[in-house]
Protein backbone atom coordinates (compact mmCIF):
# COMPACT_ATOMS: atom_id res chain seq x y z
CA UNK A 1 -14.48 -4.90 -20.48
CA UNK A 2 -18.24 -4.77 -19.92
CA UNK A 3 -18.97 -8.26 -21.36
CA UNK A 4 -16.54 -9.81 -18.88
CA UNK A 5 -17.84 -7.72 -16.00
CA UNK A 6 -21.38 -8.73 -16.98
CA UNK A 7 -20.51 -12.42 -16.62
CA UNK A 8 -18.71 -11.88 -13.32
CA UNK A 9 -21.58 -9.90 -11.79
CA UNK A 10 -24.18 -12.39 -13.00
CA UNK A 11 -22.20 -15.27 -11.50
CA UNK A 12 -22.15 -13.44 -8.18
CA UNK A 13 -25.90 -12.76 -8.40
CA UNK A 14 -26.53 -16.48 -8.93
CA UNK A 15 -24.39 -17.45 -5.94
CA UNK A 16 -26.10 -14.88 -3.71
CA UNK A 17 -29.66 -15.78 -4.72
CA UNK A 18 -29.37 -19.58 -4.64
CA UNK A 19 -29.60 -19.87 -0.83
CA UNK A 20 -32.48 -17.36 -0.81
CA UNK A 21 -34.43 -19.36 -3.40
CA UNK A 22 -33.71 -22.59 -1.50
CA UNK A 23 -35.57 -21.28 1.54
CA UNK A 24 -38.84 -21.10 -0.44
CA UNK A 25 -38.64 -24.48 -2.18
CA UNK A 26 -41.20 -26.78 -0.58
CA UNK A 27 -43.25 -23.89 0.74
CA UNK A 28 -46.48 -22.64 -0.85
CA UNK A 29 -46.36 -25.61 -3.27
CA UNK A 30 -43.19 -24.17 -4.88
CA UNK A 31 -41.12 -26.87 -6.56
CA UNK A 32 -38.28 -24.79 -8.02
CA UNK A 33 -37.04 -21.24 -8.55
CA UNK A 34 -34.29 -20.63 -11.08
CA UNK A 35 -32.98 -18.18 -13.65
CA UNK A 36 -33.89 -19.05 -17.22
CA UNK A 37 -31.76 -16.15 -18.50
CA UNK A 38 -29.45 -13.84 -16.58
CA UNK A 39 -27.59 -11.12 -18.45
CA UNK A 40 -27.13 -7.42 -17.77
CA UNK A 41 -27.28 -6.63 -21.49
CA UNK A 42 -24.96 -4.85 -23.86
CA UNK A 43 -25.22 -1.30 -22.48
CA UNK A 44 -22.65 -0.58 -19.74
CA UNK A 45 -23.16 1.91 -16.90
CA UNK A 46 -21.89 5.46 -17.41
CA UNK A 47 -19.92 7.55 -14.95
CA UNK A 48 -21.02 11.18 -14.73
CA UNK A 49 -18.34 12.75 -12.55
CA UNK A 50 -15.76 11.38 -10.14
CA UNK A 51 -14.63 12.64 -6.76
CA UNK A 52 -11.36 11.43 -5.23
CA UNK A 53 -11.14 11.78 -1.45
CA UNK A 54 -7.95 12.62 0.42
CA UNK A 55 -7.06 10.20 3.19
CA UNK A 56 -4.12 9.45 5.46
CA UNK A 57 -4.77 5.72 5.26
CA UNK A 58 -3.08 3.27 2.91
CA UNK A 59 -5.96 3.33 0.44
CA UNK A 60 -7.56 5.14 -2.52
CA UNK A 61 -11.14 6.38 -2.11
CA UNK A 62 -13.31 7.38 -5.10
CA UNK A 63 -16.95 8.49 -5.27
CA UNK A 64 -18.34 8.27 -8.82
CA UNK A 65 -21.84 9.25 -9.94
CA UNK A 66 -23.15 6.19 -11.80
CA UNK A 67 -26.10 6.07 -14.18
CA UNK A 68 -27.25 2.97 -15.97
CA UNK A 69 -30.08 2.68 -18.48
CA UNK A 70 -29.56 -0.94 -19.42
CA UNK A 71 -31.19 -3.59 -21.58
CA UNK A 72 -30.90 -6.62 -19.29
CA UNK A 73 -32.27 -10.04 -20.09
CA UNK A 74 -33.28 -11.41 -16.71
CA UNK A 75 -35.91 -14.14 -16.74
CA UNK A 76 -36.90 -15.98 -13.56
CA UNK A 77 -38.89 -19.22 -13.71
CA UNK A 78 -41.13 -20.27 -10.84
CA UNK A 79 -42.41 -23.87 -10.89
CA UNK A 80 -45.62 -24.04 -8.87
CA UNK A 81 -47.30 -27.47 -8.85
CA UNK A 82 -47.68 -28.28 -12.55
CA UNK A 83 -47.51 -24.62 -13.64
CA UNK A 84 -44.50 -22.79 -15.01
CA UNK A 85 -44.63 -19.06 -14.23
CA UNK A 86 -42.16 -16.78 -16.00
CA UNK A 87 -41.15 -13.36 -14.63
CA UNK A 88 -39.06 -11.00 -16.77
CA UNK A 89 -37.28 -7.80 -15.73
CA UNK A 90 -37.38 -5.01 -18.36
CA UNK A 91 -36.40 -1.36 -18.79
CA UNK A 92 -33.96 -1.21 -15.88
CA UNK A 93 -32.58 2.20 -14.82
CA UNK A 94 -30.30 2.80 -11.85
CA UNK A 95 -28.88 6.03 -10.39
CA UNK A 96 -26.37 5.47 -7.60
CA UNK A 97 -23.56 7.25 -5.72
CA UNK A 98 -21.19 4.51 -4.57
CA UNK A 99 -17.99 4.92 -2.60
CA UNK A 100 -15.25 2.71 -4.03
CA UNK A 101 -12.20 2.07 -1.87
CA UNK A 102 -9.08 0.32 -3.13
CA UNK A 103 -7.19 -1.03 -0.13
CA UNK A 104 -4.67 -1.75 1.08
CA UNK A 105 -2.27 -0.34 -1.49
CA UNK A 106 0.55 -2.82 -2.03
CA UNK A 107 3.67 -3.04 -4.24
CA UNK A 108 2.17 -5.95 -6.20
CA UNK A 109 0.11 -5.54 -9.37
CA UNK A 110 -2.64 -4.36 -9.58
CA UNK A 111 -1.31 -2.45 -6.52
CA UNK A 112 -4.38 -2.97 -4.31
CA UNK A 113 -5.56 -6.08 -2.49
CA UNK A 114 -9.33 -5.56 -2.44
CA UNK A 115 -12.18 -3.38 -3.70
CA UNK A 116 -14.64 -2.22 -1.05
CA UNK A 117 -17.95 -0.78 -2.30
CA UNK A 118 -20.65 0.98 -0.31
CA UNK A 119 -23.52 3.35 -1.10
CA UNK A 120 -23.51 6.90 0.26
CA UNK A 121 -27.27 7.20 -0.25
CA UNK A 122 -30.15 4.97 -1.24
CA UNK A 123 -30.09 4.29 -5.00
CA UNK A 124 -32.85 5.25 -7.40
CA UNK A 125 -34.08 2.12 -9.20
CA UNK A 126 -36.73 2.04 -11.92
CA UNK A 127 -37.79 -1.04 -13.85
CA UNK A 128 -40.69 -2.96 -15.28
CA UNK A 129 -41.67 -6.57 -14.68
CA UNK A 130 -43.85 -8.80 -16.79
CA UNK A 131 -45.54 -12.02 -15.78
CA UNK A 132 -47.27 -14.20 -18.35
CA UNK A 133 -46.86 -11.31 -20.81
CA UNK A 134 -48.56 -8.70 -18.60
CA UNK A 135 -46.95 -5.75 -16.79
CA UNK A 136 -47.59 -6.43 -13.11
CA UNK A 137 -46.14 -3.02 -12.17
CA UNK A 138 -49.36 -1.51 -13.52
CA UNK A 139 -51.20 -2.90 -10.49
CA UNK A 140 -52.09 0.10 -8.25
CA UNK A 141 -49.76 0.44 -5.27
CA UNK A 142 -47.49 -2.45 -6.25
CA UNK A 143 -44.89 -0.29 -7.99
CA UNK A 144 -44.45 1.96 -4.92
CA UNK A 145 -44.27 -1.06 -2.63
CA UNK A 146 -41.60 -2.77 -4.74
CA UNK A 147 -39.56 0.44 -5.00
CA UNK A 148 -39.61 0.92 -1.24
CA UNK A 149 -38.72 -2.72 -0.59
CA UNK A 150 -35.77 -2.68 -3.00
CA UNK A 151 -34.33 0.51 -1.51
CA UNK A 152 -34.69 -0.88 1.99
CA UNK A 153 -33.03 -4.19 1.14
CA UNK A 154 -30.15 -2.63 -0.80
CA UNK A 155 -29.59 -0.06 1.94
CA UNK A 156 -29.46 -2.75 4.63
CA UNK A 157 -26.75 -4.58 2.68
CA UNK A 158 -24.55 -1.86 1.21
CA UNK A 159 -25.59 1.55 2.59
CA UNK A 160 -22.63 3.12 4.41
CA UNK A 161 -21.19 1.92 6.77
CA UNK A 162 -22.22 -1.49 5.36
CA UNK A 163 -19.84 -2.58 2.60
CA UNK A 164 -19.30 -5.17 -0.11
CA UNK A 165 -15.68 -6.35 -0.19
CA UNK A 166 -14.29 -7.99 -3.33
CA UNK A 167 -10.85 -9.57 -2.79
CA UNK A 168 -8.40 -9.09 -5.65
CA UNK A 169 -5.13 -10.53 -4.37
CA UNK A 170 -4.64 -13.62 -2.27
CA UNK A 171 -4.43 -12.79 1.43
CA UNK A 172 -1.12 -14.60 1.78
CA UNK A 173 0.38 -12.33 -0.89
CA UNK A 174 -0.37 -9.06 0.84
CA UNK A 175 -0.80 -10.02 4.46
CA UNK A 176 1.03 -7.72 6.82
CA UNK A 177 0.99 -9.42 10.16
CA UNK A 178 0.73 -7.22 13.20
CA UNK A 179 2.88 -7.81 16.30
CA UNK A 180 1.33 -10.34 18.67
CA UNK A 181 3.95 -10.51 21.38
CA UNK A 182 7.52 -9.94 22.52
CA UNK A 183 10.33 -12.46 22.80
CA UNK A 184 12.63 -11.76 25.73
CA UNK A 185 16.10 -13.11 24.99
CA UNK A 186 18.96 -13.34 27.47
CA UNK A 187 22.32 -14.30 25.99
CA UNK A 188 23.94 -15.90 29.02
CA UNK A 189 27.28 -17.34 27.89
CA UNK A 190 29.15 -19.48 25.40
CA UNK A 191 31.71 -22.20 26.06
CA UNK A 192 34.58 -23.90 24.23
CA UNK A 193 34.40 -21.70 21.15
CA UNK A 194 36.67 -22.19 18.15
CA UNK A 195 40.08 -20.50 18.05
CA UNK A 196 40.19 -18.14 15.07
CA UNK A 197 42.92 -15.64 15.97
CA UNK A 198 46.65 -16.15 15.53
CA UNK A 199 47.22 -16.19 19.27
CA UNK A 200 44.86 -19.13 19.75
CA UNK A 201 41.81 -17.22 20.92
CA UNK A 202 38.74 -15.38 19.56
CA UNK A 203 36.81 -12.13 20.10
CA UNK A 204 33.24 -13.47 20.08
CA UNK A 205 29.91 -11.69 19.83
CA UNK A 206 26.37 -12.90 19.06
CA UNK A 207 23.92 -11.68 16.42
CA UNK A 208 20.27 -12.57 16.91
CA UNK A 209 17.14 -12.02 14.82
CA UNK A 210 13.77 -13.55 14.01
CA UNK A 211 12.84 -14.91 10.59
CA UNK A 212 10.28 -12.89 8.66
CA UNK A 213 11.66 -9.55 9.90
CA UNK A 214 13.47 -6.90 7.88
CA UNK A 215 14.84 -5.16 10.97
CA UNK A 216 18.61 -5.18 11.56
CA UNK A 217 19.91 -8.00 13.74
CA UNK A 218 20.68 -7.22 17.37
CA UNK A 219 24.21 -7.75 18.68
CA UNK A 220 25.87 -8.42 21.99
CA UNK A 221 29.06 -6.73 23.09
CA UNK A 222 32.41 -8.11 21.92
CA UNK A 223 34.35 -10.18 24.44
CA UNK A 224 38.03 -9.80 23.61
CA UNK A 225 40.31 -12.85 23.72
CA UNK A 226 37.78 -15.17 25.35
CA UNK A 227 36.70 -18.68 24.34
CA UNK A 228 34.25 -18.94 27.25
CA UNK A 229 32.55 -15.51 27.25
CA UNK A 230 29.92 -14.42 29.78
CA UNK A 231 27.43 -11.87 28.44
CA UNK A 232 24.22 -11.94 30.50
CA UNK A 233 22.77 -9.39 28.06
CA UNK A 234 19.03 -9.00 27.47
CA UNK A 235 17.18 -8.24 24.24
CA UNK A 236 13.57 -7.88 23.12
CA UNK A 237 12.33 -9.00 19.71
CA UNK A 238 8.91 -8.34 18.22
CA UNK A 239 6.96 -11.51 17.41
CA UNK A 240 4.39 -11.59 14.59
CA UNK A 241 3.81 -15.33 14.13
CA UNK A 242 4.98 -17.57 16.98
CA UNK A 243 3.95 -20.70 15.08
CA UNK A 244 6.30 -20.10 12.15
CA UNK A 245 9.02 -17.69 13.27
CA UNK A 246 12.44 -18.98 14.29
CA UNK A 247 15.11 -17.32 16.43
CA UNK A 248 18.52 -17.26 14.71
CA UNK A 249 21.63 -17.17 16.89
CA UNK A 250 24.88 -16.48 15.02
CA UNK A 251 28.23 -16.38 16.84
CA UNK A 252 31.11 -14.49 15.18
CA UNK A 253 34.74 -13.73 15.87
CA UNK A 254 35.29 -9.99 15.58
CA UNK A 255 38.20 -8.85 13.41
CA UNK A 256 39.43 -5.31 13.09
CA UNK A 257 40.26 -5.80 9.41
CA UNK A 258 38.29 -7.90 6.92
CA UNK A 259 35.20 -10.01 7.43
CA UNK A 260 34.32 -11.49 10.78
CA UNK A 261 34.81 -15.25 11.12
CA UNK A 262 31.75 -17.42 11.66
CA UNK A 263 32.07 -19.53 14.81
CA UNK A 264 28.71 -21.28 14.78
CA UNK A 265 24.95 -20.92 14.79
CA UNK A 266 21.72 -22.36 16.17
CA UNK A 267 17.97 -22.08 15.62
CA UNK A 268 15.12 -22.06 18.12
CA UNK A 269 11.53 -22.33 16.74
CA UNK A 270 9.22 -20.12 18.79
CA UNK A 271 6.50 -22.78 18.74
CA UNK A 272 8.61 -24.80 21.19
CA UNK A 273 8.19 -22.08 23.85
CA UNK A 274 5.48 -22.02 26.49
CA UNK A 275 3.96 -18.53 26.82
CA UNK A 276 5.09 -16.60 29.92
CA UNK A 277 7.49 -19.38 30.92
CA UNK A 278 11.25 -18.76 30.91
CA UNK A 279 13.17 -21.63 29.33
CA UNK A 280 16.94 -22.09 29.35
CA UNK A 281 18.55 -23.65 26.27
CA UNK A 282 22.06 -25.10 26.17
CA UNK A 283 22.68 -25.42 22.44
CA UNK A 284 25.56 -27.00 20.56
CA UNK A 285 26.81 -24.61 17.89
CA UNK A 286 26.64 -25.84 14.28
CA UNK A 287 28.36 -24.80 11.08
CA UNK A 288 24.94 -24.54 9.44
CA UNK A 289 21.56 -26.25 9.70
CA UNK A 290 22.24 -28.98 7.12
CA UNK A 291 23.81 -31.38 9.63
CA UNK A 292 22.60 -34.54 7.87
CA UNK A 293 24.33 -34.16 4.50
CA UNK A 294 27.45 -32.32 5.71
CA UNK A 295 29.82 -34.60 7.66
CA UNK A 296 32.16 -31.67 8.37
CA UNK A 297 29.52 -30.21 10.64
CA UNK A 298 30.34 -32.88 13.24
CA UNK A 299 33.29 -30.73 14.32
CA UNK A 300 32.89 -29.45 17.87
CA UNK A 301 32.19 -25.73 17.83
CA UNK A 302 31.26 -25.19 21.46
CA UNK A 303 27.87 -24.32 22.87
CA UNK A 304 25.77 -21.30 23.75
CA UNK A 305 23.38 -20.83 26.68
CA UNK A 306 20.32 -18.60 26.26
CA UNK A 307 17.13 -17.92 28.23
CA UNK A 308 13.94 -17.28 26.25
CA UNK A 309 10.53 -16.03 27.35
CA UNK A 310 7.65 -15.43 24.95
CA UNK A 311 5.13 -12.88 26.26
CA UNK A 312 2.05 -12.61 24.00
CA UNK A 313 0.03 -9.42 24.06
CA UNK A 314 -3.20 -9.43 26.00
CA UNK A 315 -5.52 -10.05 23.02
CA UNK A 316 -3.29 -12.94 21.93
CA UNK A 317 -2.99 -14.45 25.40
CA UNK A 318 -6.76 -14.70 25.65
CA UNK A 319 -6.71 -17.12 22.71
CA UNK A 320 -4.39 -19.51 24.53
CA UNK A 321 -6.35 -22.43 26.00
CA UNK A 322 -3.25 -24.05 27.41
CA UNK A 323 0.51 -24.04 26.85
CA UNK A 324 1.83 -26.27 24.12
CA UNK A 325 5.45 -26.97 23.37
CA UNK A 326 4.90 -27.10 19.60
CA UNK A 327 4.90 -30.89 19.37
CA UNK A 328 1.47 -31.63 20.78
CA UNK A 329 2.42 -31.93 24.46
CA UNK A 330 0.58 -29.90 27.04
CA UNK A 331 1.48 -29.19 30.64
CA UNK A 332 -1.26 -29.30 33.24
CA UNK A 333 0.58 -27.48 36.02
CA UNK A 334 0.79 -24.17 34.18
CA UNK A 335 -0.89 -21.19 35.80
CA UNK A 336 -2.01 -18.43 33.48
CA UNK A 337 -0.89 -14.96 34.65
CA UNK A 338 -3.44 -12.86 36.45
CA UNK A 339 -4.80 -9.63 34.96
CA UNK A 340 -2.48 -7.61 37.19
CA UNK A 341 0.51 -9.58 35.91
CA UNK A 342 -0.59 -9.08 32.31
CA UNK A 343 -1.08 -5.36 32.91
CA UNK A 344 2.46 -5.02 34.20
CA UNK A 345 3.96 -7.02 31.34
CA UNK A 346 5.52 -5.86 28.11
CA UNK A 347 3.71 -3.92 25.43
CA UNK A 348 4.30 -2.24 22.10
CA UNK A 349 3.58 1.30 20.95
CA UNK A 350 3.69 1.78 17.18
CA UNK A 351 3.85 5.32 15.75
CA UNK A 352 3.59 6.26 12.07
CA UNK A 353 5.29 9.56 11.17
CA UNK A 354 3.60 10.61 7.96
CA UNK A 355 4.90 14.05 7.06
CA UNK A 356 5.15 17.77 7.74
CA UNK A 357 3.93 20.91 5.99
CA UNK A 358 5.36 24.41 5.63
CA UNK A 359 8.56 23.65 7.53
CA UNK A 360 10.41 26.87 8.35
CA UNK A 361 13.85 27.56 6.98
CA UNK A 362 15.17 29.74 4.17
CA UNK A 363 18.63 28.42 3.28
CA UNK A 364 18.74 24.69 3.91
CA UNK A 365 15.51 22.71 3.87
CA UNK A 366 16.61 19.12 4.41
CA UNK A 367 14.10 18.11 7.08
CA UNK A 368 13.87 14.96 9.16
CA UNK A 369 11.82 14.14 12.24
CA UNK A 370 13.06 13.02 15.66
CA UNK A 371 10.66 11.08 17.91
CA UNK A 372 11.54 10.88 21.61
CA UNK A 373 9.64 8.68 24.07
CA UNK A 374 10.86 7.52 27.48
CA UNK A 375 14.43 8.43 26.67
CA UNK A 376 14.45 6.42 23.44
CA UNK A 377 15.05 8.31 20.20
CA UNK A 378 13.92 7.37 16.68
CA UNK A 379 14.78 9.34 13.55
CA UNK A 380 13.27 9.42 10.07
CA UNK A 381 15.26 9.66 6.88
CA UNK A 382 16.25 13.12 5.64
CA UNK A 383 14.34 14.56 2.67
CA UNK A 384 16.46 16.98 0.65
CA UNK A 385 15.35 20.44 -0.45
CA UNK A 386 11.69 20.49 0.54
CA UNK A 387 9.40 22.25 2.99
CA UNK A 388 6.71 19.59 2.74
CA UNK A 389 8.44 16.28 3.49
CA UNK A 390 6.64 12.94 3.36
CA UNK A 391 8.32 10.23 5.44
CA UNK A 392 5.67 7.55 6.04
CA UNK A 393 7.97 5.74 8.46
CA UNK A 394 6.85 3.53 11.33
CA UNK A 395 8.62 3.32 14.68
CA UNK A 396 7.99 0.91 17.52
CA UNK A 397 8.64 1.41 21.22
CA UNK A 398 8.68 -1.58 23.54
CA UNK A 399 7.08 -0.81 26.88
CA UNK A 400 7.34 -2.44 30.29
CA UNK A 401 4.49 -0.41 31.81
CA UNK A 402 1.41 1.33 30.36
CA UNK A 403 2.11 4.91 29.17
CA UNK A 404 -0.37 6.67 31.42
CA UNK A 405 -0.37 10.49 31.16
CA UNK A 406 2.81 10.55 29.06
CA UNK A 407 3.75 12.55 25.98
CA UNK A 408 5.65 11.78 22.82
CA UNK A 409 8.14 14.56 22.05
CA UNK A 410 8.59 15.24 18.33
CA UNK A 411 11.00 17.65 16.64
CA UNK A 412 11.44 18.52 13.00
CA UNK A 413 15.09 19.18 12.25
CA UNK A 414 17.08 20.24 9.22
CA UNK A 415 20.58 19.16 8.33
CA UNK A 416 22.82 21.05 5.96
CA UNK A 417 24.30 18.52 3.54
CA UNK A 418 28.05 18.18 3.26
CA UNK A 419 28.94 19.56 6.71
CA UNK A 420 28.13 18.61 10.27
CA UNK A 421 26.24 21.80 11.13
CA UNK A 422 22.78 21.02 12.38
CA UNK A 423 20.08 23.61 13.06
CA UNK A 424 16.80 23.11 14.80
CA UNK A 425 13.92 24.07 12.54
CA UNK A 426 11.02 23.77 14.94
CA UNK A 427 10.07 22.23 18.24
CA UNK A 428 6.77 20.43 17.80
CA UNK A 429 5.74 20.92 21.39
CA UNK A 430 6.28 24.65 21.65
CA UNK A 431 6.31 26.15 18.15
CA UNK A 432 3.70 26.35 15.41
CA UNK A 433 6.00 26.73 12.43
CA UNK A 434 4.80 23.54 10.76
CA UNK A 435 2.51 20.53 10.97
CA UNK A 436 3.85 17.09 11.79
CA UNK A 437 1.40 14.25 11.17
CA UNK A 438 1.57 11.44 13.71
CA UNK A 439 -0.82 8.48 13.64
CA UNK A 440 -1.13 5.88 16.40
CA UNK A 441 -1.18 2.56 14.56
CA UNK A 442 -1.61 0.22 17.50
CA UNK A 443 -1.63 0.31 21.25
CA UNK A 444 0.07 -1.57 24.03
CA UNK A 445 -1.15 -4.87 25.36
CA UNK A 446 -2.70 -3.01 28.24
CA UNK A 447 -6.19 -1.84 27.46
CA UNK A 448 -5.07 1.79 27.29
CA UNK A 449 -6.64 3.46 24.29
CA UNK A 450 -5.62 7.08 24.91
CA UNK A 451 -2.05 8.32 24.96
CA UNK A 452 -0.91 11.87 25.75
CA UNK A 453 0.58 12.51 22.35
CA UNK A 454 1.60 16.11 21.86
CA UNK A 455 -0.18 17.49 18.82
CA UNK A 456 -1.31 20.61 17.15
């Protein structure tokens, strides 16, 4: 592997030094600076020990001790007036303690998206340099000056917390977009729906979801025997990319037995919405979206009325210079909400439940965690027969107001398999029978960085 790594590192050295050399061309009568030879040699670095660090993040951190006594062939040519001056690097030795982080870990080979390298301490570098056949490092004081300069320059670039990041996978392959806003959806009513039941009626309900989400679709209530149902039901959907995501509206006829009949559907691209502005849509229901090639889709299926409001989070709303409807038009009469209006708007609290340790219980250890916040309950999956469960599940709570001086209540429970008996293993707020790891992934749109999360 070393020959290939040698070429890759040398190519990076050339790309990094070219702009530096360019700054000196034309100064001090310098006509050109270039590498005549650039190779790290045939002797690879050696690793003398490796420390792997534990972390709760989605990454792998390693700290090797690296020693390299190489035989590089690095020759730099300096053209000064009509002279050609050759500098050669010889007898290179490096002792370094880098920190190598592979992150984020992803389910795509090679299972990490980037390599991040930094130095925990200044490296020890020893080398010789010849110019016109003579060792210039023998000049009194020059060796110490060069050593000090190299350490200072390397430290300024890569000494922790400075890092060198080397991307491995394409960003589009591993990108996990964070929520940027909330879509408020009000399903108002539908009219003149198709008759699917024997008695000449239908039992309609609406399923709605955003593209690019793996969450289950939300549903309205079922309106029995009604071709013109009134719902007036409100929903909130998390938005990650308003420029590409599309709202799907699917209307079904509920059946007690068998599959539910499809009454019609419609799509609303989020890019057609103006932030903070409520828009009512009266949409004709379609059989599917391919209305051009399918003449059967001209059949009247009724219509659905919805009200949509896209509310971007504060950091996203700052980026908005003006409202656009997605087709290049811009309205001049739009007033951006004040800070007080933004502060009272919707927000999102994301909580990652990682795991628990030493959960109490002697007979049935099938633990799961219950997260309670503002009356809303989220539950992790159950892990069978363990006292040290690892869940790594993320839950999101949509907020209307900032969570000032509030707590998140967390319980670890155990469920005996096969029967409905449920026993409480520990109460996270009052007992110390185990450790439940909770990590705040993101905060609400309000600039509230501290939450009263109950912990240990």
